Amino acid sequence: MNFLIVVATFFIMEGITWMVHKYIMHGFLWTLHRDHHDHSNEGDLERNDYFFAIFAIPTIALMYYGTINNFNAYFYIAIGITLYGMAYFFVHDIFIHQRFKFLRDTQNPYLLAIRRAHKQHHKHTEKEMGECFGFLWVPVKYFKMYFNKNKK
């Protein structure tokens, strides 16, 4: 049962991430997210990186509360959120934005589709008129671009 809680939480996080990205990061917290789009930051860190702490705080609280209550469901929800956060870091920060030069030349159609959709998202440098707010699941047309390419 605990494993199912972790897996379900991981997948539910995709929907939550989509909503947070569209309505909060591109909404009232645009001031923190803007430099991720317009590259107005100086140095290696962006104001957008504050979201790491913002999202970690409730996860740490869930993990703590779940731990002191005999590893109840809150602990496993926190594990699912943590795994999703790790996936987000590796795919978004390392693979897509190349904060660390790694996985630059992949030919994996799934990864290429995600990278393409994210670049489409960054085509818009303003708060409004965005698209592709998802992370691990993006519009099907991007998957078709790369999966069909390999069938020829």
Short mmCIF file of C-alpha atoms in Angstrom, two decimals:
data_model
loop_
_atom_site.label_atom_id
_atom_site.label_comp_id
_atom_site.label_asym_id
_atom_site.label_seq_id
_atom_site.Cartn_x
_atom_site.Cartn_y
_atom_site.Cartn_z
CA MET A 1 0.00 0.00 0.00
CA ASN A 2 2.80 2.42 0.85
CA PHE A 3 4.41 1.81 -2.53
CA LEU A 4 1.11 2.69 -4.25
CA ILE A 5 0.91 5.92 -2.24
CA VAL A 6 4.41 6.86 -3.43
CA VAL A 7 3.65 6.03 -7.10
CA ALA A 8 0.23 7.73 -7.05
CA THR A 9 1.72 10.83 -5.43
CA PHE A 10 4.45 10.95 -8.08
CA PHE A 11 1.88 10.95 -10.91
CA ILE A 12 -0.51 13.33 -9.15
CA MET A 13 2.40 15.75 -8.80
CA GLU A 14 2.43 16.14 -12.60
CA GLY A 15 -1.07 17.64 -12.48
CA ILE A 16 -0.25 19.76 -9.45
CA THR A 17 2.93 20.98 -11.14
CA TRP A 18 0.98 21.95 -14.25
CA MET A 19 -1.50 24.00 -12.18
CA VAL A 20 1.20 25.59 -10.00
CA HIS A 21 3.27 26.48 -13.05
CA LYS A 22 0.33 27.98 -14.98
CA TYR A 23 -1.58 29.72 -12.21
CA ILE A 24 0.99 30.53 -9.51
CA MET A 25 4.38 30.81 -11.21
CA HIS A 26 2.83 32.56 -14.21
CA GLY A 27 0.36 34.24 -11.85
CA PHE A 28 0.95 36.10 -8.59
CA LEU A 29 4.52 34.76 -8.15
CA TRP A 30 5.65 35.79 -11.63
CA THR A 31 8.18 38.09 -9.95
CA LEU A 32 10.08 34.97 -8.85
CA HIS A 33 9.64 33.07 -12.11
CA ARG A 34 10.34 35.87 -14.61
CA ASP A 35 14.11 35.58 -14.62
CA HIS A 36 13.78 31.95 -15.67
CA HIS A 37 12.19 33.22 -18.90
CA ASP A 38 14.03 36.48 -19.61
CA HIS A 39 17.46 35.47 -18.23
CA SER A 40 17.74 38.78 -16.37
CA ASN A 41 19.56 37.12 -13.48
CA GLU A 42 23.27 37.44 -12.84
CA GLY A 43 25.27 34.45 -11.70
CA ASP A 44 24.35 30.81 -11.59
CA LEU A 45 21.22 31.11 -9.49
CA GLU A 46 17.85 32.57 -10.46
CA ARG A 47 15.09 34.04 -8.29
CA ASN A 48 13.11 31.16 -9.76
CA ASP A 49 15.25 28.84 -7.62
CA TYR A 50 13.33 30.04 -4.55
CA PHE A 51 10.58 27.69 -5.71
CA PHE A 52 12.84 24.83 -4.68
CA ALA A 53 12.59 25.97 -1.06
CA ILE A 54 8.91 26.91 -1.35
CA PHE A 55 8.05 23.39 -2.53
CA ALA A 56 10.45 21.66 -0.13
CA ILE A 57 8.95 23.17 3.04
CA PRO A 58 5.55 21.39 2.87
CA THR A 59 7.31 18.18 1.82
CA ILE A 60 9.64 18.34 4.83
CA ALA A 61 6.65 19.04 7.07
CA LEU A 62 4.79 16.01 5.68
CA MET A 63 7.87 13.84 6.10
CA TYR A 64 8.36 15.01 9.68
CA TYR A 65 4.69 14.58 10.60
CA GLY A 66 4.61 11.14 8.95
CA THR A 67 7.77 10.07 10.73
CA ILE A 68 6.66 11.06 14.22
CA ASN A 69 3.35 9.27 13.60
CA ASN A 70 4.83 5.85 12.97
CA PHE A 71 5.51 6.39 9.23
CA ASN A 72 1.89 6.94 8.28
CA ALA A 73 0.63 7.89 4.78
CA TYR A 74 1.98 11.45 5.04
CA PHE A 75 5.51 10.06 5.09
CA TYR A 76 4.94 8.14 1.84
CA ILE A 77 3.25 11.13 0.21
CA ALA A 78 6.38 13.11 1.06
CA ILE A 79 8.51 10.38 -0.49
CA GLY A 80 6.45 10.59 -3.72
CA ILE A 81 6.80 14.39 -3.79
CA THR A 82 10.54 14.09 -3.15
CA LEU A 83 11.00 11.60 -6.00
CA TYR A 84 9.04 13.90 -8.32
CA GLY A 85 11.21 16.82 -7.22
CA MET A 86 14.33 14.81 -7.96
CA ALA A 87 12.98 13.91 -11.41
CA TYR A 88 12.15 17.56 -11.98
CA PHE A 89 15.68 18.61 -11.05
CA PHE A 90 17.36 16.02 -13.26
CA VAL A 91 15.13 16.55 -16.28
CA HIS A 92 14.44 20.29 -16.03
CA ASP A 93 17.67 21.69 -14.63
CA ILE A 94 20.22 19.20 -15.89
CA PHE A 95 18.79 17.77 -19.12
CA ILE A 96 16.72 20.64 -20.50
CA HIS A 97 18.52 23.74 -19.21
CA GLN A 98 21.97 22.13 -19.06
CA ARG A 99 22.93 23.69 -15.72
CA PHE A 100 25.40 20.84 -15.67
CA LYS A 101 26.69 19.77 -19.06
CA PHE A 102 25.28 16.28 -19.15
CA LEU A 103 23.00 14.32 -21.49
CA ARG A 104 23.44 16.83 -24.30
CA ASP A 105 23.32 14.49 -27.27
CA THR A 106 20.52 12.09 -26.44
CA GLN A 107 18.46 10.60 -29.25
CA ASN A 108 15.76 9.31 -26.91
CA PRO A 109 12.43 10.38 -28.47
CA TYR A 110 10.71 10.84 -25.10
CA LEU A 111 13.44 13.15 -23.79
CA LEU A 112 13.62 15.04 -27.08
CA ALA A 113 9.84 15.60 -26.99
CA ILE A 114 10.02 16.96 -23.45
CA ARG A 115 12.92 19.24 -24.38
CA ARG A 116 11.06 20.52 -27.46
CA ALA A 117 7.87 21.24 -25.51
CA HIS A 118 9.83 23.08 -22.83
CA LYS A 119 11.57 25.19 -25.46
CA GLN A 120 8.12 25.99 -26.85
CA HIS A 121 7.14 27.13 -23.35
CA HIS A 122 10.18 29.40 -23.16
CA LYS A 123 9.40 30.92 -26.55
CA HIS A 124 7.03 33.13 -24.57
CA THR A 125 9.02 35.50 -22.37
CA GLU A 126 6.02 37.17 -20.79
CA LYS A 127 3.66 36.10 -18.04
CA GLU A 128 0.69 35.56 -20.34
CA MET A 129 0.24 33.60 -23.57
CA GLY A 130 2.23 30.62 -22.33
CA GLU A 131 1.87 27.01 -23.40
CA CYS A 132 3.24 23.60 -22.41
CA PHE A 133 3.08 24.01 -18.64
CA GLY A 134 3.50 20.29 -18.06
CA PHE A 135 6.76 18.65 -17.20
CA LEU A 136 6.92 14.88 -17.76
CA TRP A 137 3.74 14.78 -19.81
CA VAL A 138 3.53 17.33 -22.60
CA PRO A 139 1.11 17.73 -25.53
CA VAL A 140 0.98 14.61 -27.69
CA LYS A 141 2.10 16.48 -30.81
CA TYR A 142 5.63 16.72 -29.38
CA PHE A 143 5.78 13.00 -28.73
CA LYS A 144 4.55 12.36 -32.29
CA MET A 145 7.33 14.56 -33.68
CA TYR A 146 10.06 12.30 -32.35
CA PHE A 147 8.43 8.88 -32.07
CA ASN A 148 7.17 9.01 -35.68
CA LYS A 149 10.54 10.29 -36.86
CA ASN A 150 12.15 7.00 -35.79
CA LYS A 151 9.61 4.89 -37.72
CA LYS A 152 10.72 6.18 -41.15
#
